[in-house]
JSON list of C-alpha atoms in Angstrom, two decimals:
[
{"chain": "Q", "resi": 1226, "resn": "UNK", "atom": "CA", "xyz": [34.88, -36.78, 6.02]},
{"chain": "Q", "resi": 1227, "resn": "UNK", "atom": "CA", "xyz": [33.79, -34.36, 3.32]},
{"chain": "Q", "resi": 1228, "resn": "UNK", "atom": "CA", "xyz": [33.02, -31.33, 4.97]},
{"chain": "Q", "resi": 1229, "resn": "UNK", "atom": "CA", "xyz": [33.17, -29.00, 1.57]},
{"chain": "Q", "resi": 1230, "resn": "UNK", "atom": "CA", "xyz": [29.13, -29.46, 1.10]},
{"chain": "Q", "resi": 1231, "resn": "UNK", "atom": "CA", "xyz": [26.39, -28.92, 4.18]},
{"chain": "Q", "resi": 1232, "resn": "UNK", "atom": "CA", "xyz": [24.75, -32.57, 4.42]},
{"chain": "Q", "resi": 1233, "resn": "UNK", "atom": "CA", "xyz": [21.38, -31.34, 5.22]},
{"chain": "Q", "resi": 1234, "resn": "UNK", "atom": "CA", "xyz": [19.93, -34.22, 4.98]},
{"chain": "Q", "resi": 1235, "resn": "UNK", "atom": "CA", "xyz": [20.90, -35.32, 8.03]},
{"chain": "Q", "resi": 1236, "resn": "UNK", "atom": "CA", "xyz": [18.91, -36.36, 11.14]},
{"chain": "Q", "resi": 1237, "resn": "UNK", "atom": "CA", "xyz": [19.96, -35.97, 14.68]},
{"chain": "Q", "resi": 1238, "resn": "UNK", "atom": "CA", "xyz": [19.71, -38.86, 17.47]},
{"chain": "Q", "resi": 1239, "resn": "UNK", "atom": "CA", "xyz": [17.64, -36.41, 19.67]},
{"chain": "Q", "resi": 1240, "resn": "UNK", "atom": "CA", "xyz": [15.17, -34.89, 17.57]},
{"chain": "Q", "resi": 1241, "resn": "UNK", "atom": "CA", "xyz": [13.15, -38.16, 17.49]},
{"chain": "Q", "resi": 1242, "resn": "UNK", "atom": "CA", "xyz": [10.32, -38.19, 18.86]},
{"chain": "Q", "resi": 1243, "resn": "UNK", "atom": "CA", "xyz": [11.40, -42.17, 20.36]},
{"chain": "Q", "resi": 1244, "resn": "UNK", "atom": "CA", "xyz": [14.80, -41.50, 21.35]},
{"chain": "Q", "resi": 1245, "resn": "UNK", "atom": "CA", "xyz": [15.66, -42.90, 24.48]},
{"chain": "Q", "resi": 1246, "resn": "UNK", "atom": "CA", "xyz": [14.39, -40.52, 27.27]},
{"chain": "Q", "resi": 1247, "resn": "UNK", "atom": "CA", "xyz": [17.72, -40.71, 29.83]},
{"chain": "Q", "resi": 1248, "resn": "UNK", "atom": "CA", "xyz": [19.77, -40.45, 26.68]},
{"chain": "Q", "resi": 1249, "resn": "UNK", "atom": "CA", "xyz": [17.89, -37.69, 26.13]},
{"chain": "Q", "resi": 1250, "resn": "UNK", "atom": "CA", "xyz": [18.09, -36.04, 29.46]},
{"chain": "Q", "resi": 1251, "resn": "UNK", "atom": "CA", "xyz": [21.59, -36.64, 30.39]},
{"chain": "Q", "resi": 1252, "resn": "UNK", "atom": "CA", "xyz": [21.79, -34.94, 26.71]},
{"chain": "Q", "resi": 1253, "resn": "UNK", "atom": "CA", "xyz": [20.07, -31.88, 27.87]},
{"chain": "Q", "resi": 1254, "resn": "UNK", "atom": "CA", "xyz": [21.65, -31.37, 31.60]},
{"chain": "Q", "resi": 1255, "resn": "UNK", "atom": "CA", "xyz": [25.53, -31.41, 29.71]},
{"chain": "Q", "resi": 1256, "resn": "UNK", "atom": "CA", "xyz": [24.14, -28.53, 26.99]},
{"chain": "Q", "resi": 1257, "resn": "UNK", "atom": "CA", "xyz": [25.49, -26.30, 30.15]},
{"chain": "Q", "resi": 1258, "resn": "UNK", "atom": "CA", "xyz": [29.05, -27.27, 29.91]},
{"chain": "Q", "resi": 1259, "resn": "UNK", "atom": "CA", "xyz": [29.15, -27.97, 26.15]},
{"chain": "Q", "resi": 1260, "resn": "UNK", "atom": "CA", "xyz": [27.90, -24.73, 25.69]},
{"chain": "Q", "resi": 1261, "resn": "UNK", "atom": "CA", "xyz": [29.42, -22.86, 28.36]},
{"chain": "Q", "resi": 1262, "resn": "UNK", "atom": "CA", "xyz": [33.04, -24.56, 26.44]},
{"chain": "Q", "resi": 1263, "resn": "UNK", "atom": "CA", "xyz": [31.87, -23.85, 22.87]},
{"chain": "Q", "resi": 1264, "resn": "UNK", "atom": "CA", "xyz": [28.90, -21.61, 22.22]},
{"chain": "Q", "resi": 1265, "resn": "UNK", "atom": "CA", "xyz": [30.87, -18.27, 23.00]},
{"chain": "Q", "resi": 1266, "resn": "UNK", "atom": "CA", "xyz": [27.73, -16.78, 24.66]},
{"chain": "Q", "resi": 1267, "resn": "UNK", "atom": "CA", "xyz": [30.00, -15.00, 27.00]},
{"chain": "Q", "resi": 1268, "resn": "UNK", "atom": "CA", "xyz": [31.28, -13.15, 24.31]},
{"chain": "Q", "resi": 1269, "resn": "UNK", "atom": "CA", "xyz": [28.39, -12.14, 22.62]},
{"chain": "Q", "resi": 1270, "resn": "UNK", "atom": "CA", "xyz": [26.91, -11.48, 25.44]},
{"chain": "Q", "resi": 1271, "resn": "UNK", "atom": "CA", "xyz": [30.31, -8.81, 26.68]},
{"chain": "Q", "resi": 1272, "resn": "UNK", "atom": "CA", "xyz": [30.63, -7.33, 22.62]},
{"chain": "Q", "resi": 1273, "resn": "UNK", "atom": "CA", "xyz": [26.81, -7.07, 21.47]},
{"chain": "Q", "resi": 1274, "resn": "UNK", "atom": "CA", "xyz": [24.24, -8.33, 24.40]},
{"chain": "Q", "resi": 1275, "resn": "UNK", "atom": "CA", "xyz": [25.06, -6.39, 27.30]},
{"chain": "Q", "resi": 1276, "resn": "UNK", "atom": "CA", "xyz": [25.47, -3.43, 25.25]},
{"chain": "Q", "resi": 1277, "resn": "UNK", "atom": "CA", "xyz": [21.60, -3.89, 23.65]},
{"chain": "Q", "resi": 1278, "resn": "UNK", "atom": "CA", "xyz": [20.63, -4.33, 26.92]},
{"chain": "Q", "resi": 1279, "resn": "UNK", "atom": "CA", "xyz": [21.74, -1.36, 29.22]},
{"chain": "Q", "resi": 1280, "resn": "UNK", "atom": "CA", "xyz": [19.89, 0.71, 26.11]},
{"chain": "Q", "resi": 1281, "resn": "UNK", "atom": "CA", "xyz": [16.50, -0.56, 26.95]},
{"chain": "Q", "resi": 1282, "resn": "UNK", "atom": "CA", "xyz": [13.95, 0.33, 29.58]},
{"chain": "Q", "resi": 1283, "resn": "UNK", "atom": "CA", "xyz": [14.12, -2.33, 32.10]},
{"chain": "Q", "resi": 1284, "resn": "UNK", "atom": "CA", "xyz": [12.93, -4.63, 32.62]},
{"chain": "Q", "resi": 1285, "resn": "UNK", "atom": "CA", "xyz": [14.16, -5.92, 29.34]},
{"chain": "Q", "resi": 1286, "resn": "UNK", "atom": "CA", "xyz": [11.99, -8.98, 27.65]},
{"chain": "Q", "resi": 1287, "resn": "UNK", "atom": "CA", "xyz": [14.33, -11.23, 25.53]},
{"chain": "Q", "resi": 1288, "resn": "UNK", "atom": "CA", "xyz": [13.44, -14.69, 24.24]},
{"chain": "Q", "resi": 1289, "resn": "UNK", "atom": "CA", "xyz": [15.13, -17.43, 22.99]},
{"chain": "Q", "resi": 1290, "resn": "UNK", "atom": "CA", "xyz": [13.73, -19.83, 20.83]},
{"chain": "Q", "resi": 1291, "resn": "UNK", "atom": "CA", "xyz": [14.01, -22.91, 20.53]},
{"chain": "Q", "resi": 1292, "resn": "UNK", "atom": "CA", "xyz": [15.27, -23.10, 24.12]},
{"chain": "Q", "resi": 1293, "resn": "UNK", "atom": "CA", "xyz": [16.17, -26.77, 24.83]},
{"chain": "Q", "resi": 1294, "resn": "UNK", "atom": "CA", "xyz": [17.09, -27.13, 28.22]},
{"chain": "Q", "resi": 1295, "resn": "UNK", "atom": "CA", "xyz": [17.85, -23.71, 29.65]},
{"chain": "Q", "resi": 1296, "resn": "UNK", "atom": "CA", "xyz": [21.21, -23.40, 29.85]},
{"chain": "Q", "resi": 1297, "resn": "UNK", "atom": "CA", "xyz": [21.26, -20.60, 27.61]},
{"chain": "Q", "resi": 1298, "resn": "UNK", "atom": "CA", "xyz": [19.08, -18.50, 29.29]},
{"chain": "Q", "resi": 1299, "resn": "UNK", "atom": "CA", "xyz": [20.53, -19.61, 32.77]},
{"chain": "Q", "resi": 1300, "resn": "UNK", "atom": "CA", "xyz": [24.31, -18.80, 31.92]},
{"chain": "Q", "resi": 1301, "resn": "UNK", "atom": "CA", "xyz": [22.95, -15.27, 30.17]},
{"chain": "Q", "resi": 1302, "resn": "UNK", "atom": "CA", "xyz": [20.67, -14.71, 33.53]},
{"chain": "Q", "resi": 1303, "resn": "UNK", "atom": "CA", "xyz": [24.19, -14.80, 35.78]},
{"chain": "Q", "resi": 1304, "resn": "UNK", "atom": "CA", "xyz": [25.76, -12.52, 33.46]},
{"chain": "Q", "resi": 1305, "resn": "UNK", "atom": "CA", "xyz": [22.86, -10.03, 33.92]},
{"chain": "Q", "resi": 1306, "resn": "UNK", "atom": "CA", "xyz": [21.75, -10.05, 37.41]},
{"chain": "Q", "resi": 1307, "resn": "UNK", "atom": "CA", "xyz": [25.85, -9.45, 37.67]},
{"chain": "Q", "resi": 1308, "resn": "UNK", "atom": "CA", "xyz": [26.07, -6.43, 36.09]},
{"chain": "Q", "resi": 1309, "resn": "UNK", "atom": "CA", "xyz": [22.75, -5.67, 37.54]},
{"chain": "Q", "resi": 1310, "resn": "UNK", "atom": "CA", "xyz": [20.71, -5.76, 34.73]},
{"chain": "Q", "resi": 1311, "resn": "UNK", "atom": "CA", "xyz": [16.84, -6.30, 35.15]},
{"chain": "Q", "resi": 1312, "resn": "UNK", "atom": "CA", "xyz": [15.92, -8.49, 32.43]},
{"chain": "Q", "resi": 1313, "resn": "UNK", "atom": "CA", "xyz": [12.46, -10.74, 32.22]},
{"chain": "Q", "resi": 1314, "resn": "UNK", "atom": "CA", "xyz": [13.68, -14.06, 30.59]},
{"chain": "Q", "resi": 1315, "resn": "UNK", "atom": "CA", "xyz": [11.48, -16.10, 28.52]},
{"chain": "Q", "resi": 1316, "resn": "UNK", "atom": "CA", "xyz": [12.66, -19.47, 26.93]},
{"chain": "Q", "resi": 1317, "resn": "UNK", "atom": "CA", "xyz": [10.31, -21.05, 24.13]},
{"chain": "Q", "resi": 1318, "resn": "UNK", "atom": "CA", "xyz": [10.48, -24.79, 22.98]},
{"chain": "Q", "resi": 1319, "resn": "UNK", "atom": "CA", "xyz": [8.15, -26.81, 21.23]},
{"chain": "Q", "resi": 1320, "resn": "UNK", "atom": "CA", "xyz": [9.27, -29.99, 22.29]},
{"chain": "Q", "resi": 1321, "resn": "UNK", "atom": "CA", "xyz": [7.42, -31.16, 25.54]},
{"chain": "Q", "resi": 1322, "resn": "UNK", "atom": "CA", "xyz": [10.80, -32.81, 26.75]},
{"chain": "Q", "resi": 1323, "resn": "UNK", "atom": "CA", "xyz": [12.81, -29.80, 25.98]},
{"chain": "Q", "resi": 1324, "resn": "UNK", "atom": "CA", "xyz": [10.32, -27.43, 28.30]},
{"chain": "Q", "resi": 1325, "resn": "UNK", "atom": "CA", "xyz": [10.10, -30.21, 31.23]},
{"chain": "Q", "resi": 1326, "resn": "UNK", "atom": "CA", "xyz": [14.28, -29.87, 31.77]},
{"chain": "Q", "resi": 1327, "resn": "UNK", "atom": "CA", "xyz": [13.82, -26.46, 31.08]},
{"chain": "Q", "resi": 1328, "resn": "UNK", "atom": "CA", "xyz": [11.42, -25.63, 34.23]},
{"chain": "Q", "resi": 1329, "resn": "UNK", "atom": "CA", "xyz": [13.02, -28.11, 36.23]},
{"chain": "Q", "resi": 1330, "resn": "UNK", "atom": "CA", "xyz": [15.90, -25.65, 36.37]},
{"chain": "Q", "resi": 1331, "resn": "UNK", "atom": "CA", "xyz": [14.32, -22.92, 37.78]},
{"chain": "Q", "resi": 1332, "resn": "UNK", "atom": "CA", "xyz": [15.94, -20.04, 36.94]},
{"chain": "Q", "resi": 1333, "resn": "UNK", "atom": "CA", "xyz": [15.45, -17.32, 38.83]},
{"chain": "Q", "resi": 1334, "resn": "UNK", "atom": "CA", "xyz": [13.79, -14.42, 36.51]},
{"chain": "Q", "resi": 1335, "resn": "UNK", "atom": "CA", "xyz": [12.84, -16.58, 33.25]},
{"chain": "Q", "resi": 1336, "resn": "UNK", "atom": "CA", "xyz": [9.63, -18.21, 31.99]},
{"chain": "Q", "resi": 1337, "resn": "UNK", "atom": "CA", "xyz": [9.50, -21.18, 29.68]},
{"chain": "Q", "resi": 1338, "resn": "UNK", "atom": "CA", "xyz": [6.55, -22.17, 27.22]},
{"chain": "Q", "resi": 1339, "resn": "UNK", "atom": "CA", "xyz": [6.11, -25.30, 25.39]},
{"chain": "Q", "resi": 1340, "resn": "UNK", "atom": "CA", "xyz": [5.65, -23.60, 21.89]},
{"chain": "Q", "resi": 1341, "resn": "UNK", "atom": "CA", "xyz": [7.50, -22.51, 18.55]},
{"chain": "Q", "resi": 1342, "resn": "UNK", "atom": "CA", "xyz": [7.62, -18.78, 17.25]},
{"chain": "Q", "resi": 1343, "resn": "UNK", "atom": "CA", "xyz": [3.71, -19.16, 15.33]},
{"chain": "Q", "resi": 1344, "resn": "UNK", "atom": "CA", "xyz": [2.45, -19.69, 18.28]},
{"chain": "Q", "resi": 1345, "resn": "UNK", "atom": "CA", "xyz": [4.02, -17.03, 20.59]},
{"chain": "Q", "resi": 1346, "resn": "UNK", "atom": "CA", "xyz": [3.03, -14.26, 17.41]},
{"chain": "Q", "resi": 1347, "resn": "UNK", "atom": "CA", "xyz": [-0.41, -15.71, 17.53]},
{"chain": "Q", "resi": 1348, "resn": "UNK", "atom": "CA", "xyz": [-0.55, -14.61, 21.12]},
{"chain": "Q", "resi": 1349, "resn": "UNK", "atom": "CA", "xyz": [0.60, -11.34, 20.59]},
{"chain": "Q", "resi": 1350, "resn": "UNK", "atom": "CA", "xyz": [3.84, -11.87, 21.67]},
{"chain": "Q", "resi": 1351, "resn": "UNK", "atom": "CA", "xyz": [6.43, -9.00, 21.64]},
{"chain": "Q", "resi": 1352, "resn": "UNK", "atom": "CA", "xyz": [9.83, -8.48, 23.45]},
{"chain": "Q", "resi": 1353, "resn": "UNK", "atom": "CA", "xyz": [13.41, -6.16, 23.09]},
{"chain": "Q", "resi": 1354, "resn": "UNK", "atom": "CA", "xyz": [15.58, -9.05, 22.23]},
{"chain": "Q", "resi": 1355, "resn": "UNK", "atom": "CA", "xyz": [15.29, -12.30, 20.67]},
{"chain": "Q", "resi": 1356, "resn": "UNK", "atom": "CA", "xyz": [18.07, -15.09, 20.39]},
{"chain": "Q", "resi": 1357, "resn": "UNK", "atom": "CA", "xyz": [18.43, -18.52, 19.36]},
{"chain": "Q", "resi": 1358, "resn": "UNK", "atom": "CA", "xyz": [21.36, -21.60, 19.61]},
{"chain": "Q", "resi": 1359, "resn": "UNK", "atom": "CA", "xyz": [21.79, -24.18, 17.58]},
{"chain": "Q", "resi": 1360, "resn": "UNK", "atom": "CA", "xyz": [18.61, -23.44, 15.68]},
{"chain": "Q", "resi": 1361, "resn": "UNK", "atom": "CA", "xyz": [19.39, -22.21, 12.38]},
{"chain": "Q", "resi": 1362, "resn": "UNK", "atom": "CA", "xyz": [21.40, -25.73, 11.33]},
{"chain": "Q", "resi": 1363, "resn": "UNK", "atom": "CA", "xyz": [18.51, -27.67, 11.81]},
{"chain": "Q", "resi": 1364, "resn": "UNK", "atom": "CA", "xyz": [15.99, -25.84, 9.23]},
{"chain": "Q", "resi": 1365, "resn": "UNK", "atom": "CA", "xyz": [15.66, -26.55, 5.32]},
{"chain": "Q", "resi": 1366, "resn": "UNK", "atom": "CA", "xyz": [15.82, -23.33, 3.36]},
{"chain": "Q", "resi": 1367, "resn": "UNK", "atom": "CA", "xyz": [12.10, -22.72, 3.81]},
{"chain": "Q", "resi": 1368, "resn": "UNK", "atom": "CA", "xyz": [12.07, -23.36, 7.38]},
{"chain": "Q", "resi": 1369, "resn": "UNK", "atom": "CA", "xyz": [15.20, -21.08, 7.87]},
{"chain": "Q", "resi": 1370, "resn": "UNK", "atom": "CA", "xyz": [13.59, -18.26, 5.52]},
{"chain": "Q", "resi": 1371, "resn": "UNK", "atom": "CA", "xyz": [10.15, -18.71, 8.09]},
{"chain": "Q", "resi": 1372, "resn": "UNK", "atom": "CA", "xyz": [12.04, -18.78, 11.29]},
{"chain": "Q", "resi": 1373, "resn": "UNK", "atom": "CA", "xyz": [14.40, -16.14, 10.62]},
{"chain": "Q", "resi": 1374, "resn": "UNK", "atom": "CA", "xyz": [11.32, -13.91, 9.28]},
{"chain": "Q", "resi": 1375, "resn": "UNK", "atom": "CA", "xyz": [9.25, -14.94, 12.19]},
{"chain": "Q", "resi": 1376, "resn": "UNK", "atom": "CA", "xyz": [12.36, -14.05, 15.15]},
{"chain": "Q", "resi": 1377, "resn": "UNK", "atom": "CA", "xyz": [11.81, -10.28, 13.86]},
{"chain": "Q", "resi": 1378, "resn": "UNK", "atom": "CA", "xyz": [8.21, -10.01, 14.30]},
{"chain": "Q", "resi": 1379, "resn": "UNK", "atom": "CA", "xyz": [8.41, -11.10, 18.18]},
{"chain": "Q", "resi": 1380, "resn": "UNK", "atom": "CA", "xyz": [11.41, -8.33, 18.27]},
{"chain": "Q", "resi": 1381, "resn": "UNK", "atom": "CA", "xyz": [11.29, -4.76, 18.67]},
{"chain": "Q", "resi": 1382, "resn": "UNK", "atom": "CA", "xyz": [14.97, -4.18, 18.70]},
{"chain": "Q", "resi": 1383, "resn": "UNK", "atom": "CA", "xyz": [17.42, -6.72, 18.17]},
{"chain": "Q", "resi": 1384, "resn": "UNK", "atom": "CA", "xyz": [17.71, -10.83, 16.51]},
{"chain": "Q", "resi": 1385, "resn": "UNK", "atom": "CA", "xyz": [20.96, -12.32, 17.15]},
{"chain": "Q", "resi": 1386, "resn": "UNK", "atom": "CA", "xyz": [20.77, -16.23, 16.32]},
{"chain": "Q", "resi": 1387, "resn": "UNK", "atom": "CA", "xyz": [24.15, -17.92, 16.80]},
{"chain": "Q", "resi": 1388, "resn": "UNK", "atom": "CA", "xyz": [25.19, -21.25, 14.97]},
{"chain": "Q", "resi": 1389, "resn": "UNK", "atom": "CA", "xyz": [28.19, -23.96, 14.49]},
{"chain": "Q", "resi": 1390, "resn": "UNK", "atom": "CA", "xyz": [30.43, -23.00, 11.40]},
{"chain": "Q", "resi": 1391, "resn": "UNK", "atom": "CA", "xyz": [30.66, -26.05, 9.60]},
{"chain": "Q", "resi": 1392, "resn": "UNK", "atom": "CA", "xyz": [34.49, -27.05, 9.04]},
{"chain": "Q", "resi": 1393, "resn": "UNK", "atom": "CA", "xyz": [37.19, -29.80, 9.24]},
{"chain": "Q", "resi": 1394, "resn": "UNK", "atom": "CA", "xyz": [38.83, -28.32, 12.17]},
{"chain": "Q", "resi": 1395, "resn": "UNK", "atom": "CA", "xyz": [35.59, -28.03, 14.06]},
{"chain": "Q", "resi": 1396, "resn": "UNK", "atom": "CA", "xyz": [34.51, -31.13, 13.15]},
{"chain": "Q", "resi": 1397, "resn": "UNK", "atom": "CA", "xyz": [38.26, -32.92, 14.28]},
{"chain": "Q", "resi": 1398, "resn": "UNK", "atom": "CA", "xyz": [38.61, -30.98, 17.26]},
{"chain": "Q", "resi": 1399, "resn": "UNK", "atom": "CA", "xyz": [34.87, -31.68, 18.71]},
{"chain": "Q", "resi": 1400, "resn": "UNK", "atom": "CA", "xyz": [35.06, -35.75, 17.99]},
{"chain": "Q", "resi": 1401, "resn": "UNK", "atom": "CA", "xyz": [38.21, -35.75, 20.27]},
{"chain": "Q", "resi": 1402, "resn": "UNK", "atom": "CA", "xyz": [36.89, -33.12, 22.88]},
{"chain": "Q", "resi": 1403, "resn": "UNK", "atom": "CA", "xyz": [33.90, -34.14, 23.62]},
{"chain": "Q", "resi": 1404, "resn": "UNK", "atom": "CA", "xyz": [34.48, -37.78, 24.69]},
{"chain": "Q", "resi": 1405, "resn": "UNK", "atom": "CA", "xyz": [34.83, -37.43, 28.39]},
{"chain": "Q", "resi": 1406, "resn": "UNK", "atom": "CA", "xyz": [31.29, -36.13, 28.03]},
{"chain": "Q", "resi": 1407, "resn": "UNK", "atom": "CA", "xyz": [29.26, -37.56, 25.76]},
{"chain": "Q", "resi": 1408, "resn": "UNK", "atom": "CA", "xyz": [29.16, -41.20, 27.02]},
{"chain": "Q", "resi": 1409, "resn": "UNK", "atom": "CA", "xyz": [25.15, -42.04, 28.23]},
{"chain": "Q", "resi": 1410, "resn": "UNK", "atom": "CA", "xyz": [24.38, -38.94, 25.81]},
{"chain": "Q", "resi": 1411, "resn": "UNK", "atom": "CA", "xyz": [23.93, -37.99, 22.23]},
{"chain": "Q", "resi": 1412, "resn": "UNK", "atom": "CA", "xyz": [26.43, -35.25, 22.55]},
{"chain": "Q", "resi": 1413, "resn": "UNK", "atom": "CA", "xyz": [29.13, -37.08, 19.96]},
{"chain": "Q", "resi": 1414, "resn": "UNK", "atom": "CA", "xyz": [26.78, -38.09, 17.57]},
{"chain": "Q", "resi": 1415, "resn": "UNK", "atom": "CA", "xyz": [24.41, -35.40, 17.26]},
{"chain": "Q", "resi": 1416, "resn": "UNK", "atom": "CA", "xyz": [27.62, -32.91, 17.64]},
{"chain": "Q", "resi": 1417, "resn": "UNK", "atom": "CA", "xyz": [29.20, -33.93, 14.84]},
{"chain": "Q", "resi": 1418, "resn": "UNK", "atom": "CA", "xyz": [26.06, -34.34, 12.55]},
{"chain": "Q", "resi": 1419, "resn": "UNK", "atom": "CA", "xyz": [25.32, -30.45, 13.89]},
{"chain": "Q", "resi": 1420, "resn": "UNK", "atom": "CA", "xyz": [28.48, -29.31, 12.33]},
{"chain": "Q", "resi": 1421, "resn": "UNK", "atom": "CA", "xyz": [27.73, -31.72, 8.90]},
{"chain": "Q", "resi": 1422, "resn": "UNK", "atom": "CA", "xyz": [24.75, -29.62, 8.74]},
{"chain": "Q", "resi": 1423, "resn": "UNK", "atom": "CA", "xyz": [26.03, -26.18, 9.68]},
{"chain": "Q", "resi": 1424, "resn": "UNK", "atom": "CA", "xyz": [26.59, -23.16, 7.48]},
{"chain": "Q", "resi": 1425, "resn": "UNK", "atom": "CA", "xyz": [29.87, -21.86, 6.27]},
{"chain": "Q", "resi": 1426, "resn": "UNK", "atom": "CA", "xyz": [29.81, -18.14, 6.80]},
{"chain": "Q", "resi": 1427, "resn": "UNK", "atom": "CA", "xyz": [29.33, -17.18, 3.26]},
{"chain": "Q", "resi": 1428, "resn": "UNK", "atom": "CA", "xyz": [26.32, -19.63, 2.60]},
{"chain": "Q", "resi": 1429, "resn": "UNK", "atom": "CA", "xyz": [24.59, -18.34, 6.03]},
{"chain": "Q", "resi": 1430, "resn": "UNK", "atom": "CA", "xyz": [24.87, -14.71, 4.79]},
{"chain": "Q", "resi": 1431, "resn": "UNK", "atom": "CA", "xyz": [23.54, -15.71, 1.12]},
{"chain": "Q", "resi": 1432, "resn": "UNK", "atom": "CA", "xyz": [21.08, -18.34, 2.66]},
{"chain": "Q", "resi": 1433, "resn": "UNK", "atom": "CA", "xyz": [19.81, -15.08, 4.61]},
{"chain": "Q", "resi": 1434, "resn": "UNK", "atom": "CA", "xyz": [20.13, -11.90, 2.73]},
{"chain": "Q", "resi": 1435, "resn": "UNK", "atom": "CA", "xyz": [19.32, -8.36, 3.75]},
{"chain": "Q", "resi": 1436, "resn": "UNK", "atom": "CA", "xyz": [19.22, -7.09, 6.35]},
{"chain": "Q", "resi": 1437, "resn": "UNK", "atom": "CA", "xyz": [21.09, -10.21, 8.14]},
{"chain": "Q", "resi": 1438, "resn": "UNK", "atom": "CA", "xyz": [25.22, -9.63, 9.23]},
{"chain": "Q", "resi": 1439, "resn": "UNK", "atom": "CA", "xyz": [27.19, -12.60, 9.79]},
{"chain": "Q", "resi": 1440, "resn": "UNK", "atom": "CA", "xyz": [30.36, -12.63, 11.89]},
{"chain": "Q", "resi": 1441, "resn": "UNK", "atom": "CA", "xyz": [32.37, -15.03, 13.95]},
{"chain": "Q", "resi": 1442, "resn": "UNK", "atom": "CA", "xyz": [32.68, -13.76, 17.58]},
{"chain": "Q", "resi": 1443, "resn": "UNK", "atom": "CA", "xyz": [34.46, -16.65, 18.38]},
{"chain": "Q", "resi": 1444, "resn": "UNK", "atom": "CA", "xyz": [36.51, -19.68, 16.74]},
{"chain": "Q", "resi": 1445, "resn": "UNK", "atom": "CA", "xyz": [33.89, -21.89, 15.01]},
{"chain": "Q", "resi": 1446, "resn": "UNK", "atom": "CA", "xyz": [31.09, -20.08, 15.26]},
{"chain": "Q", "resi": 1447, "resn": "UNK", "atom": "CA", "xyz": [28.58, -17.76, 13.89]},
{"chain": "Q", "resi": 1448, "resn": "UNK", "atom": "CA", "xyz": [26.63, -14.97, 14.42]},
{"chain": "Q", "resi": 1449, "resn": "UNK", "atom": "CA", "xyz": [23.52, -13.73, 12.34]},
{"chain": "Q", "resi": 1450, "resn": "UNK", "atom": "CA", "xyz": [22.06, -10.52, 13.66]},
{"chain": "Q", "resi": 1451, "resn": "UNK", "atom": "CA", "xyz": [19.38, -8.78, 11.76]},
{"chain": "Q", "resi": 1452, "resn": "UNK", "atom": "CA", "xyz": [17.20, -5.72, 13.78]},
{"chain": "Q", "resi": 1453, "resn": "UNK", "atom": "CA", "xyz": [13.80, -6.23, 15.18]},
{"chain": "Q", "resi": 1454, "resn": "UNK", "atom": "CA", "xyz": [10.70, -5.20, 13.17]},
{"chain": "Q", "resi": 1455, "resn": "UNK", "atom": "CA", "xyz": [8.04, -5.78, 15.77]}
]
């Protein structure tokens, strides 16, 4: 596998708008663990989060877009409410499947919305802290330059969107790991495809530009942060 060039044109099994729906699901309820294993939220949440956080007035308003299922905002709600924190969630999705699992977790503290960051600026929409997973990967250069652009307009303080950095050891280690999970699910296919299309961390911080950081807070990932300019 030649993993030296981001294949963005790529397509994942779940985007589609005709995927099968209990793939789909089944997809969505195992983000938790997958993420929980991979996404090093818990990090970012102990070395930058937190930190953002306990600065603010509270409650605190952060958002994540592009929220799939919740688990996101459901792991980062626990970490909160545990160092008691008051923080008003709100997770946004535009995809109406996406939103359903969402709700149906019903997380204590957080509001979801069926709708993408144009809409939630249209509204008026402001809060302290805005985050994303597993966005950035999926956006061609124009979408990426919109979304990023967009994420700092609905924050007054702080953007941290966190992605898969695209590599062979990544890529090796996730086709073997993920097996015991992903069968009924999209989990290998779209997993591996995520990391085809992901950024090295040089071509995330050129694809971005001032004022965006990049960093690794944990193995195989990355971290863009850029301040708010609501």
């Amino acid at each position: 596998m030649d993993l030296s060039v981001r294949d963005e044109n790529l397509r994942e099994l779940m985007d589609d708008a005709d995927c099968d729906p209990q793939r789909l699901q089944a997809t969505l309820r195992r983000f938790g663990i997958v993420n929980r294993m991979i996404s090093g939220w818990d990090t970012v949440y102990r070395t930058r989060l937190r930190q953002i956080l306990r600065s603010l007035p509270q409650p605190a308003r952060v958002l994540d877009l592009g929220s799939g299922g919740g688990d996101v905002i459901d792991r980062l709600a626990h970490l909160s409410a545990r160092d008691k924190l008051h923080v008003e969630w709100t997770g946004a999705d535009p995809d109406p499947r996406a939103y359903e699992a969402a709700v149906a977790r019903q997380i204590p503290g957080a509001t979801f919305h069926c709708a993408d960051a144009d809409a939630l600026l249209a509204g008026g929409e402001v809060f302290d802290v805005v985050i994303s997973n597993h966005v950035l990967h999926h956006l061609s250069s124009s979408e990426l330059m919109h979304f990023t652009a967009a994420s700092r307009h609905l924050a007054s303080t702080a953007v941290l969107h966190s992605d898969i950095a695209r590599g062979r050891l990544a890529y090796g280690l996730f086709a073997i790991g993920i097996t015991p999970l992903a069968p009924g699910t999209f989990l290998r296919t779209d997993g591996l495809r995520s990391i085809r299309r992901s950024y090295r961390p040089q071509e995330l911080t050129h694809a971005l530009g001032a004022p965006w950081s990049v960093s690794s807070p944990v193995p195989f990932r990355l971290l863009a942060e850029a301040p708010g300019r609501a």
